[in-house]
XYZ file of C-alpha atoms in Angstrom:
593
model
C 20.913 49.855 -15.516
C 20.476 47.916 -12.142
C 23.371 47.264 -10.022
C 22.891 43.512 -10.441
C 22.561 44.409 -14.796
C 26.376 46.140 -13.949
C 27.839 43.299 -12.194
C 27.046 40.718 -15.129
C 28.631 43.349 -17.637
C 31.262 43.369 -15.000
C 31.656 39.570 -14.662
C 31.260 39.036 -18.405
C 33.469 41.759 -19.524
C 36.700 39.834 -19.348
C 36.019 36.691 -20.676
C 34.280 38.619 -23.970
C 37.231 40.076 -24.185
C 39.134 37.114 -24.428
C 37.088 35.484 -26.485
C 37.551 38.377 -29.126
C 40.934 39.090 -28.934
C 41.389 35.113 -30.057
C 39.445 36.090 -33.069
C 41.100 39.369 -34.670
C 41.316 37.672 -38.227
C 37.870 37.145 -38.345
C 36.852 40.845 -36.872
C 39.109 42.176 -39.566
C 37.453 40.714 -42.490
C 34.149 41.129 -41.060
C 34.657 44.797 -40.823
C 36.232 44.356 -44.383
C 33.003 43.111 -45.917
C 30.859 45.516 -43.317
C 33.074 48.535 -45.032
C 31.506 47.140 -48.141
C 28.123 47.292 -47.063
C 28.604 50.820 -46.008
C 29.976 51.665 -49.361
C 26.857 50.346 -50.803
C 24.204 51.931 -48.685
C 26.205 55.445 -49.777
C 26.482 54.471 -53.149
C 22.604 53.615 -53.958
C 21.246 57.020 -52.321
C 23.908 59.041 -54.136
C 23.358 57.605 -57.987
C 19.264 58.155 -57.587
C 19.711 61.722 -56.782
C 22.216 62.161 -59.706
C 20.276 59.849 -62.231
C 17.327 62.816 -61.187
C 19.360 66.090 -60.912
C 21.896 65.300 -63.410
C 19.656 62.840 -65.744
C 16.309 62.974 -66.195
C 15.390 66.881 -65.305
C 18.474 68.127 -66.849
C 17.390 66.040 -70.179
C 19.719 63.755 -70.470
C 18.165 60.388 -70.099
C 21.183 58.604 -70.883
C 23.578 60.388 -67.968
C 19.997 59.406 -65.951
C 20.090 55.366 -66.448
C 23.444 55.103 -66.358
C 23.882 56.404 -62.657
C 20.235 53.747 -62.375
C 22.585 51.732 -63.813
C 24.740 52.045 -60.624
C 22.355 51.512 -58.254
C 21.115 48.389 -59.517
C 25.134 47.051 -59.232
C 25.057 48.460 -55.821
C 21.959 46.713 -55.063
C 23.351 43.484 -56.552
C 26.698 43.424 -55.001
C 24.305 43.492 -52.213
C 24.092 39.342 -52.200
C 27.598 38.995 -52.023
C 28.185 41.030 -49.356
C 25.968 39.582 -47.203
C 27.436 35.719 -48.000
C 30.464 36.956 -47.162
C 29.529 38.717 -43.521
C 27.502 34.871 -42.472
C 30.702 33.267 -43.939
C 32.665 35.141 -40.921
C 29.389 35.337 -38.999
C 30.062 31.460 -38.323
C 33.553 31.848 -36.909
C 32.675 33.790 -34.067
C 29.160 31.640 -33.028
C 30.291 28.238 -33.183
C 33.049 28.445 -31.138
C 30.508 30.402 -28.252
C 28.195 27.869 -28.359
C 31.305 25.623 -28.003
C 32.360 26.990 -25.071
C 29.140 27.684 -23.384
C 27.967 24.006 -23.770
C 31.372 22.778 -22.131
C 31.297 25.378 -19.540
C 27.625 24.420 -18.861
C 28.486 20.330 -18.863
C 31.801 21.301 -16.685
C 29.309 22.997 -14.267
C 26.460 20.688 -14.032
C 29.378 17.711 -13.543
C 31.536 19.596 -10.529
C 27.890 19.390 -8.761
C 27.118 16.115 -9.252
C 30.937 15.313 -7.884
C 30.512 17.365 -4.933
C 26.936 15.777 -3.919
C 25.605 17.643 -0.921
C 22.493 19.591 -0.594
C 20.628 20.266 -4.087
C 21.251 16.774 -5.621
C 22.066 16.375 -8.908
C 21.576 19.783 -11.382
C 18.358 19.439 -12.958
C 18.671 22.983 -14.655
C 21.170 21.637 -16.527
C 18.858 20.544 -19.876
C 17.331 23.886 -19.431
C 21.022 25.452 -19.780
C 22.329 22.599 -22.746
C 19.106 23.004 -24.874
C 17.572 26.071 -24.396
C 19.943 28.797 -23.307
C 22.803 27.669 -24.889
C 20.615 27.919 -28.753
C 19.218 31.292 -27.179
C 22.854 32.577 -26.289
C 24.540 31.462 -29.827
C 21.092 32.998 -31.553
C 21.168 35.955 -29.737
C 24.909 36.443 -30.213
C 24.941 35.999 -33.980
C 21.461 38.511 -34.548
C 23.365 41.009 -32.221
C 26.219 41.279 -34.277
C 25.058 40.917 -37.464
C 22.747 43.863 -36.972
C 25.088 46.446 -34.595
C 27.337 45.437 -37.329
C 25.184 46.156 -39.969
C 23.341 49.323 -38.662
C 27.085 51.040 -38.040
C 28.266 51.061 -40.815
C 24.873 51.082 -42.920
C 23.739 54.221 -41.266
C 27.169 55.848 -41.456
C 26.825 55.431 -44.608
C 23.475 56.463 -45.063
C 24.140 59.465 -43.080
C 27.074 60.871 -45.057
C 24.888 60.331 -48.013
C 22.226 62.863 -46.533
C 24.590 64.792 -45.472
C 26.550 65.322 -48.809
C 23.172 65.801 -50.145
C 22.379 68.659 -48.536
C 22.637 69.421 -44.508
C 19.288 70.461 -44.253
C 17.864 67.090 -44.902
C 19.548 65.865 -41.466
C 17.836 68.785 -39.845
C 14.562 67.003 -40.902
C 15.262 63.052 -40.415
C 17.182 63.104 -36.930
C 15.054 64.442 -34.513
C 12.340 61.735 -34.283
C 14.943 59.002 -34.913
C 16.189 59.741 -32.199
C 13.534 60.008 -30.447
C 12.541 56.776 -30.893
C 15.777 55.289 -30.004
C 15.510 56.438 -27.032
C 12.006 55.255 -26.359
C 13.346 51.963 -27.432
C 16.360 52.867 -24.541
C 13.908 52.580 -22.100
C 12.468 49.557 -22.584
C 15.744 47.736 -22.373
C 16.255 47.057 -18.618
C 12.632 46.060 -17.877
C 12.641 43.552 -20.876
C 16.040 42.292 -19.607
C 14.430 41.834 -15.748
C 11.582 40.225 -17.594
C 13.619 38.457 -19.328
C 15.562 37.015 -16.262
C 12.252 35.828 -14.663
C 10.990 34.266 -17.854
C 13.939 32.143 -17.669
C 14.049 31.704 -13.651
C 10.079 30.693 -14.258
C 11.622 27.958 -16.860
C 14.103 26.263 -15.167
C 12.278 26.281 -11.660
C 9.139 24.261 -13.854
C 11.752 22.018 -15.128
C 13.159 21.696 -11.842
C 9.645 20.681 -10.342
C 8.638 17.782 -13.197
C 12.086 16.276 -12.430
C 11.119 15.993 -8.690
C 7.422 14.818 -9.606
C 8.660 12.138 -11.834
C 11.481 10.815 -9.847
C 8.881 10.808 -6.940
C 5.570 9.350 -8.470
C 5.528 5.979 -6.664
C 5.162 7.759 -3.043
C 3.047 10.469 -4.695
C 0.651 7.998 -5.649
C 1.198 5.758 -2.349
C 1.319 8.961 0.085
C -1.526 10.959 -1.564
C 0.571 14.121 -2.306
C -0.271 14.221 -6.139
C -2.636 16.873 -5.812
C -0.674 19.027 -3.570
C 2.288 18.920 -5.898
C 0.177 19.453 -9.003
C -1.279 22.531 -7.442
C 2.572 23.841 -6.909
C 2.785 22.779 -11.036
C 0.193 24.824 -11.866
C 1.689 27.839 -9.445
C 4.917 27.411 -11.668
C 3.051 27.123 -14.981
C 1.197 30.674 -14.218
C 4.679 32.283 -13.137
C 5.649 31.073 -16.178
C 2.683 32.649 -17.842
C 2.762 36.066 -16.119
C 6.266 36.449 -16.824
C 5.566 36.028 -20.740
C 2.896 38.283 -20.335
C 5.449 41.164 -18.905
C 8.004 40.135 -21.390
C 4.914 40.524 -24.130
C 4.327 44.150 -22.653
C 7.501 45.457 -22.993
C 7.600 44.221 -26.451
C 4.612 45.856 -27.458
C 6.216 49.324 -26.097
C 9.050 48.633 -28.405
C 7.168 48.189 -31.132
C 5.813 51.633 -30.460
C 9.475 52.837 -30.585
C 9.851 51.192 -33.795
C 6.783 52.666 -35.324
C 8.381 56.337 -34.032
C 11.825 55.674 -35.083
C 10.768 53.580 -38.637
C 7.792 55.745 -39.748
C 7.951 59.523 -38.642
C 11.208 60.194 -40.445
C 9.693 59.438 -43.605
C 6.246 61.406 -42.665
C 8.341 64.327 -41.489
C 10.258 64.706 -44.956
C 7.061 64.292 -46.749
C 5.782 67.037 -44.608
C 8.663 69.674 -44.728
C 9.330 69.337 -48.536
C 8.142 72.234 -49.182
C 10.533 74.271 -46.534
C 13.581 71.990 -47.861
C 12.578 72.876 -51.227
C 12.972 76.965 -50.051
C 16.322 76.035 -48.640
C 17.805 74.380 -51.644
C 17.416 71.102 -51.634
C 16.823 69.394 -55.077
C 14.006 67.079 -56.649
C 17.136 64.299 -56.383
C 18.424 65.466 -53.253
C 14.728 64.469 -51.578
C 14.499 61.212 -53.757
C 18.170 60.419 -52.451
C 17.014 61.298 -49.002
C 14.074 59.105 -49.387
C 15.682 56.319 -50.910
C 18.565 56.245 -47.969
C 15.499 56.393 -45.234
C 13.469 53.312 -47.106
C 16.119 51.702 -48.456
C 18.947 51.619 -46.106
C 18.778 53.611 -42.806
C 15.074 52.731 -41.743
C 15.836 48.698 -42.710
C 18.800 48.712 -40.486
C 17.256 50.894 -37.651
C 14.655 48.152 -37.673
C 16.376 45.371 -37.166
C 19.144 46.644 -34.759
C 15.816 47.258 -32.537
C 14.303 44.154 -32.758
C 17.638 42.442 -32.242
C 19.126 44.600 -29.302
C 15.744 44.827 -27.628
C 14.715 41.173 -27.682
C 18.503 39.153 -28.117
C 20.598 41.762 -26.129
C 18.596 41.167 -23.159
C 18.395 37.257 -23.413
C 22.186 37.015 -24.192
C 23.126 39.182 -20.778
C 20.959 37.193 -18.933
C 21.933 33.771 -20.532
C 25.443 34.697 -20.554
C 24.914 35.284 -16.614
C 23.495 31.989 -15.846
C 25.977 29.855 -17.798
C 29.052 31.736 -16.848
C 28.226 33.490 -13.419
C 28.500 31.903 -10.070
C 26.536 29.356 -9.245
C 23.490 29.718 -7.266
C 22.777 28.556 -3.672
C 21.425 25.174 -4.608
C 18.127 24.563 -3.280
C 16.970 22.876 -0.530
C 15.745 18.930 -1.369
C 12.415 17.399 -0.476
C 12.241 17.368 3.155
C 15.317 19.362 3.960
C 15.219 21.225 7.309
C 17.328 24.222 5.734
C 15.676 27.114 4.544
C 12.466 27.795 4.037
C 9.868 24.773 1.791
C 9.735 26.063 -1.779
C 6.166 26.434 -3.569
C 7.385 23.140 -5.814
C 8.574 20.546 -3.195
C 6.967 17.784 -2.751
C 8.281 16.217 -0.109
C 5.484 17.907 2.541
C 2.870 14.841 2.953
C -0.286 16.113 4.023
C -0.381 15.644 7.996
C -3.071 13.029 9.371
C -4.269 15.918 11.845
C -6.597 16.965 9.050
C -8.718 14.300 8.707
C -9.114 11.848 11.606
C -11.344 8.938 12.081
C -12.331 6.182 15.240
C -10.982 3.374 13.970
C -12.172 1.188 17.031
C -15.238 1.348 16.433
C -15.646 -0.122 12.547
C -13.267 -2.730 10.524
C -9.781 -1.500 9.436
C -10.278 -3.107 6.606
C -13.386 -3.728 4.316
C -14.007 -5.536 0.857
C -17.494 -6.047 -0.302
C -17.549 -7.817 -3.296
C -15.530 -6.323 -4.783
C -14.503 -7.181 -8.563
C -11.953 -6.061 -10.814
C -11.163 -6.175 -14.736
C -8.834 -4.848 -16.745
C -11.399 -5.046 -19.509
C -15.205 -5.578 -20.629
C -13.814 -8.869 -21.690
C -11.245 -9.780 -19.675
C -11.025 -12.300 -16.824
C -11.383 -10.581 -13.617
C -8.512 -10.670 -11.537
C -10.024 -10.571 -8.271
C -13.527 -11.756 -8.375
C -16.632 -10.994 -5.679
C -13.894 -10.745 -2.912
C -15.462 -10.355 0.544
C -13.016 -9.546 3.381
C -13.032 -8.131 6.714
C -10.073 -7.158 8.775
C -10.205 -6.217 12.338
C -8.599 -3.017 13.954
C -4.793 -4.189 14.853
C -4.854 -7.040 12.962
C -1.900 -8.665 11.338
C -3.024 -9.847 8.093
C -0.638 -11.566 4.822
C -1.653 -11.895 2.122
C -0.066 -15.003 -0.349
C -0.851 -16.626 -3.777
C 1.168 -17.195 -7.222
C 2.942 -14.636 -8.981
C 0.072 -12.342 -11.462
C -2.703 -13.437 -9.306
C -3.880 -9.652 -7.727
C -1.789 -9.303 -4.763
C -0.334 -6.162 -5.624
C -3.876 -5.058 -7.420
C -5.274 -5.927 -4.155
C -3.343 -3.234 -2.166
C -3.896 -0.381 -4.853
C -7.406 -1.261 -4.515
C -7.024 -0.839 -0.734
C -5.148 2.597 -1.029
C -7.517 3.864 -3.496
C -5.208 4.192 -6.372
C -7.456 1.703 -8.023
C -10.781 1.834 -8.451
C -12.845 -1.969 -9.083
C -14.990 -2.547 -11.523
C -17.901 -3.621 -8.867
C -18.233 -3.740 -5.423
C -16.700 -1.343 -2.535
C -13.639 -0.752 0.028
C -13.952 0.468 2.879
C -10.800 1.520 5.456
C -11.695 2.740 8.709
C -15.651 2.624 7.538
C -15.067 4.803 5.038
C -15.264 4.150 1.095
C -11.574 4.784 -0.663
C -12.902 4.927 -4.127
C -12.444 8.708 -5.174
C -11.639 9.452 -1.973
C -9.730 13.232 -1.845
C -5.986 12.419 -1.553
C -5.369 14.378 1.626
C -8.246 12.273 3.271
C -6.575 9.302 1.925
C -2.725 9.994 3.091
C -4.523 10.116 6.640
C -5.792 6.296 6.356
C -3.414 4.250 5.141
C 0.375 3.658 3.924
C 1.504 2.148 0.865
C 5.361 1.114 1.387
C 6.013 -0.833 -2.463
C 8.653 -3.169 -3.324
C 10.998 -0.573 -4.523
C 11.390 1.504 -2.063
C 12.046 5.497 -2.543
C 14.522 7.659 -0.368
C 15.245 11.228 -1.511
C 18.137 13.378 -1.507
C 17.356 15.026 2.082
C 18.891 14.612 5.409
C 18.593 11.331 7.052
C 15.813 12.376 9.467
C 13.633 13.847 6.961
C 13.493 10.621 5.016
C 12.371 9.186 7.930
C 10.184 11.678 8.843
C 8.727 12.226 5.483
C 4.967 10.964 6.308
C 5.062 12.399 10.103
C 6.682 16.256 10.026
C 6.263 16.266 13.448
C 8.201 13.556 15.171
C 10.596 14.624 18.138
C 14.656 13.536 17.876
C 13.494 10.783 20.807
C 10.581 9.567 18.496
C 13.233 9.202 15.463
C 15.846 7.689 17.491
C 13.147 5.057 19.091
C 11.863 4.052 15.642
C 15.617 3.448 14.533
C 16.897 1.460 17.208
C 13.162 -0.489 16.427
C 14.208 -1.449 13.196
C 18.269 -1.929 13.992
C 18.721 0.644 11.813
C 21.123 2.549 13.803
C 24.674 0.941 12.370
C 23.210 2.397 8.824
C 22.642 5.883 10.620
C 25.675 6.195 11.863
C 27.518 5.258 8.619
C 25.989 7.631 7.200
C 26.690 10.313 9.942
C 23.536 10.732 11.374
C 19.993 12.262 11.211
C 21.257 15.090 9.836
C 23.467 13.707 7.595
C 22.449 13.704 3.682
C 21.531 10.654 1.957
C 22.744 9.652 -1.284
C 20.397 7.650 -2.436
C 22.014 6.024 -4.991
C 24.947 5.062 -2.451
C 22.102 2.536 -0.318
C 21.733 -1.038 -1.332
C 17.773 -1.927 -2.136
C 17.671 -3.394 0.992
C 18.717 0.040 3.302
C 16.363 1.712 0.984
C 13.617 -0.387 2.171
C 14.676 -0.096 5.492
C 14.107 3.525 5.636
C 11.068 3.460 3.978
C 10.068 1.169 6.450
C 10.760 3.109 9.385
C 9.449 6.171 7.597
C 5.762 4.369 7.202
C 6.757 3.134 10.696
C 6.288 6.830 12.047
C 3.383 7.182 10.051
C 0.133 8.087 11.937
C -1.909 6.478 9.127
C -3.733 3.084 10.666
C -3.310 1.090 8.268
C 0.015 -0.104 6.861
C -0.127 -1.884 3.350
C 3.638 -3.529 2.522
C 3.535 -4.858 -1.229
C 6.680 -7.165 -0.777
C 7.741 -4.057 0.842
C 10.493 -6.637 2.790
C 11.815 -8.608 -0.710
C 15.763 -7.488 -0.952
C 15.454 -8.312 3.316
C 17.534 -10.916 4.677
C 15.208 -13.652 6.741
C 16.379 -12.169 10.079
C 15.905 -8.459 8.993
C 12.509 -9.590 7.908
C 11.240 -10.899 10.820
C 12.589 -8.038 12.853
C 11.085 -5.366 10.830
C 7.253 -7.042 10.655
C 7.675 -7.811 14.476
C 7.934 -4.151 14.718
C 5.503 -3.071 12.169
C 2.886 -5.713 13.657
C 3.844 -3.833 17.287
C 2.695 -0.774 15.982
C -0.930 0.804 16.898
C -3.081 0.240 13.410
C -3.477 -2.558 11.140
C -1.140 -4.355 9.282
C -1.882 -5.710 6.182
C 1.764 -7.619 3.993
C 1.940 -9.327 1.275
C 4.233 -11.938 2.029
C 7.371 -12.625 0.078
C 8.338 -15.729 2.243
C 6.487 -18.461 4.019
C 7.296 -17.013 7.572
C 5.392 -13.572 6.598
C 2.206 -16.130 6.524
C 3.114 -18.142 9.781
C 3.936 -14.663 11.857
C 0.335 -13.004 10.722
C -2.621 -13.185 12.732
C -4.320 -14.627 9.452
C -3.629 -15.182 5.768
C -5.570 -14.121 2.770
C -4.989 -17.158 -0.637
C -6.000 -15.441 -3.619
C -6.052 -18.659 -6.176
C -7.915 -17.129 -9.025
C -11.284 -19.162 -8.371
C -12.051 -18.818 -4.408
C -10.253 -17.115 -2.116
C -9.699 -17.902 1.394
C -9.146 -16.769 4.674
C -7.739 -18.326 7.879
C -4.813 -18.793 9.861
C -1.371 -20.486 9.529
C -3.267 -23.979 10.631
C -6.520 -23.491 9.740
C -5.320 -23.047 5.818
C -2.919 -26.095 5.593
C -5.905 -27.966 6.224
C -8.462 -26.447 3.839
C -6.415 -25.206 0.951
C -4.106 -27.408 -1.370
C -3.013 -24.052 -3.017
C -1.436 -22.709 0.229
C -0.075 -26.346 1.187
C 1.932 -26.260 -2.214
C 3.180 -22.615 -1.423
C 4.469 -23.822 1.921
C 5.862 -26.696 -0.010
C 7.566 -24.296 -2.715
C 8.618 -22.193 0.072
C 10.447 -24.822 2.241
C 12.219 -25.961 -0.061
């Protein structure tokens, strides 16, 4: 046993006792019934070898089926024995699942309370589902069967023995050998066990993150990277049920020692137990005990001690120990980046491109349906867009704005035509190549549970303090900041309004080194003034910036506008469109008033 294997047995040692001294009435009459199981396993043995010795080969046939007779009742009695041992069976597992569900829900709720580093506890359905049924499982199979192989091979036993002494000579030497082949499997199953779970809950752990995070996955480019790190965890996962299947198959070679070679080794000494005494009965008593009662029980206490006695420590340990060092969020600067995070964006370094010399921004023709039938919702769309241009985008509600910028990012693909940013094509585009082109900041924004600065860092690892400090005081961002106790202060997202969510995710695509910045109404839950500040800064910003506009003064700041109306889209500035396109006059109309 490891030192770690004897501090669980150490930790969980006090409250098991505890939790079975608050329970004697229900020991008691579960011994009472497992005294009657014991009684039985002696009883069966004992009548066959008298039916033989006493019956059949002393000619008396009668004497013979009445001790058969016997045996049968024994065997019968068998049925109510057992429904009484699962009758008390159930008042010792219900009430630890009971307890281990509160003490899990207690635990998972003290760390939401506290907050801090680690977020909420997403192991905490592994722990309420799974380990909790594997604890209450394992519990119940590892008493039924310790119980049941006690006093089922004490009884067993005395029945050899009283049979004749020689007959244990014979039987115990390979059971216990392979006991203790079994022995040895039990701390390497119980370390594979403990990874097999570990390998669980850090999976569950990583889909949590994913699917809380898909929006800026999708926006930043980071799916693949964080479906690699899946597929990392699924093969842990994998190995670790391979190890745990190893083990298993070396106790199975235990079993076939311990279940099989007593029997072979009577068969094979009969003949020297026969020169020592033993009767005809004797070795069909002998036999029947091994088949019948000693062997069955041997069985299952293996099975059930080698496969539930290991889960149940190891359960036990992560529901009732101490609570782990919770892991550092997305982003955090503590510790060392786990395999599943997904916070690390991949850095622009890695794929660079001149973006003076080509358009920022390129659509040729480009058409797209959301069917063979269906009316396309953008529709032969030219458009070119200079390098540092400040372009809006405007037109009714379901018209393609927001299909526009996936198309852009190269989330989307269309149905004809290209896109082209920074000269080159977008459409199936690798996703690191495509982090390092644009930014997609959407309409609701998405701030993670790490410090302050690495929100705002998130798409730019790199950035200095001074960098981080500029880009805040850019935004007027620094009153938020400071409520919140600083850069390296956590954030709680669910303690920001929408509008101090956007804020940061505006300063975070801000820092970007991407050139091109796409803002889907990125600016909605915005107050005018904040607005206005944050696109004067975004349009101040080396790159191109491409919004669509959620009020009129989005359109009148940009350099030009893009109308989508459905039948012809147009281009132009704040002027030139009020005097070419009734659509955008009655937008300006809806919007002033």
């Amino acid at each position: 046993m490891t030192s770690a294997e004897a501090g669980t047995l150490r930790r969980l040692a006090p409250p098991a006792r505890r939790f079975l001294a608050h329970r004697k009435g229900v020991l008691v009459r579960l011994a009472l019934w497992s005294l009657a199981e014991s009684g039985q396993a002696f009883l069966v043995g004992h009548a066959v070898a008298r039916s033989v010795d006493e019956g059949f080969l002393a000619g008396d046939p009668r004497r013979g089926l009445l001790w058969l007779g016997i045996a049968l009742v024994a065997v019968l009695s068998g049925a109510r024995v057992v429904r009484g041992v699962f009758a008390q069976l159930a008042g010792v597992t219900e009430p630890l699942r009971d307890g281990l569900v509160r003490r899990a829900v207690d635990r998972s709720m003290a760390r939401a309370a506290r907050g801090g580093p680690g977020g909420t506890d997403r192991a905490a359905v592994s722990r309420l589902t799974n380990q909790v049924e594997i604890a209450r499982d394992s519990f119940a199979g590892l008493v039924l069967t310790l119980r049941s192989f006690v006093f089922t091979a004490a009884g067993a036993l005395l029945g050899l023995l009283s049979l004749h002494p020689a007959l244990l000579v014979v039987v115990l030497p390979p059971l216990a050998a392979g006991l203790a082949l079994f022995l040895v499997t039990l701390r390497p199953m119980a370390a594979a066990q403990r990874r097999a779970l570990a390998a669980d809950e850090a999976l569950g752990d990583h889909a949590a993150r994913a699917r809380a995070a898909l929006r800026d996955l999708a926006a930043c480019g980071t799916g693949p990277g964080v479906e690699r790190s899946g597929a990392d965890l699924v093969a842990d996962a994998a190995a670790a049920a391979r190890t745990l299947a190893g083990w298993a198959a070396v106790r199975t070679a235990a079993l076939g020692v311990a279940g099989h070679l007593p029997v072979l080794a009577l068969l094979v000494a009969v003949e020297w137990l026969r020169g020592h005494g033993v009767s005809v009965g004797a070795l069909l008593g002998a036999f029947t005990y091994l088949v019948q009662s000693l062997l069955p029980a041997l069985h299952t206490l293996m099975t059930a001690l080698g496969a539930a006695g290991s889960r149940l420590l190891v359960v036990l340990d992560r529901i009732l120990g101490p609570e782990p060092e919770p892991e550092p969020e997305p982003g955090s600067r503590s510790g060392s980046r786990s395999r599943s995070s997904i916070a690390s964006a991949p850095r622009a370094a890695a794929f660079t491109v001149d973006t003076a010399a080509v358009p920022a921004l390129e659509l040729r023709a480009v058409t797209l349906s959301y069917g063979v039938r269906a009316e396309p919702v953008l529709d032969a769309l030219d458009l070119c867009v200079a390098p540092g241009e400040h372009l809006a985008v405007v037109g009714p509600s379901g018209i393609g704005k927001s299909t526009l910028t996936r198309l852009v990012a190269g989330t989307l693909a269309p149905s004809r035509g290209e896109v082209r940013v920074a000269g080159r094509p977008v459409t199936a585009r690798p996703a690191a190549e495509l982090a390092a082109l644009r930014v997609l900041v959407p309409q609701d924004a998405y701030v993670f549970s790490g410090t302050v600065g690495d929100n705002l860092a998130y798409l730019r690892t790199d950035a200095s303090r001074a960098e981080l400090d500029a880009a805040v005081g850019a935004f007027g961002l620094g009153p938020l900041v400071e409520r919140l106790g600083g850069l390296d202060a956590t954030v709680r997202p669910a303690e920001l309004s929408p509008g101090e969510r956007q804020l940061v995710a505006l300063v975070r695509a801000y820092l970007s080194p991407a050139p091109l910045l796409l803002l889907d109404e990125a600016t909605c839950h915005l107050d005018p003034a904040s607005e206005a500040h944050a696109e004067e800064a975004l349009a101040g910003r080396a790159g191109t910036l491409v919004v669509v506009a959620h009020r009129l003064s989005s359109a009148v700041r940009a350099d030009r506008t893009l109308v989508l109306d459905g039948v012809r889209a147009q281009c132009g500035t704040h002027a030139e469109l009020l005097g070419r396109s009734p659509l955008y006059r009655d937008l300006t109309g809806h919007w002033n008033s």
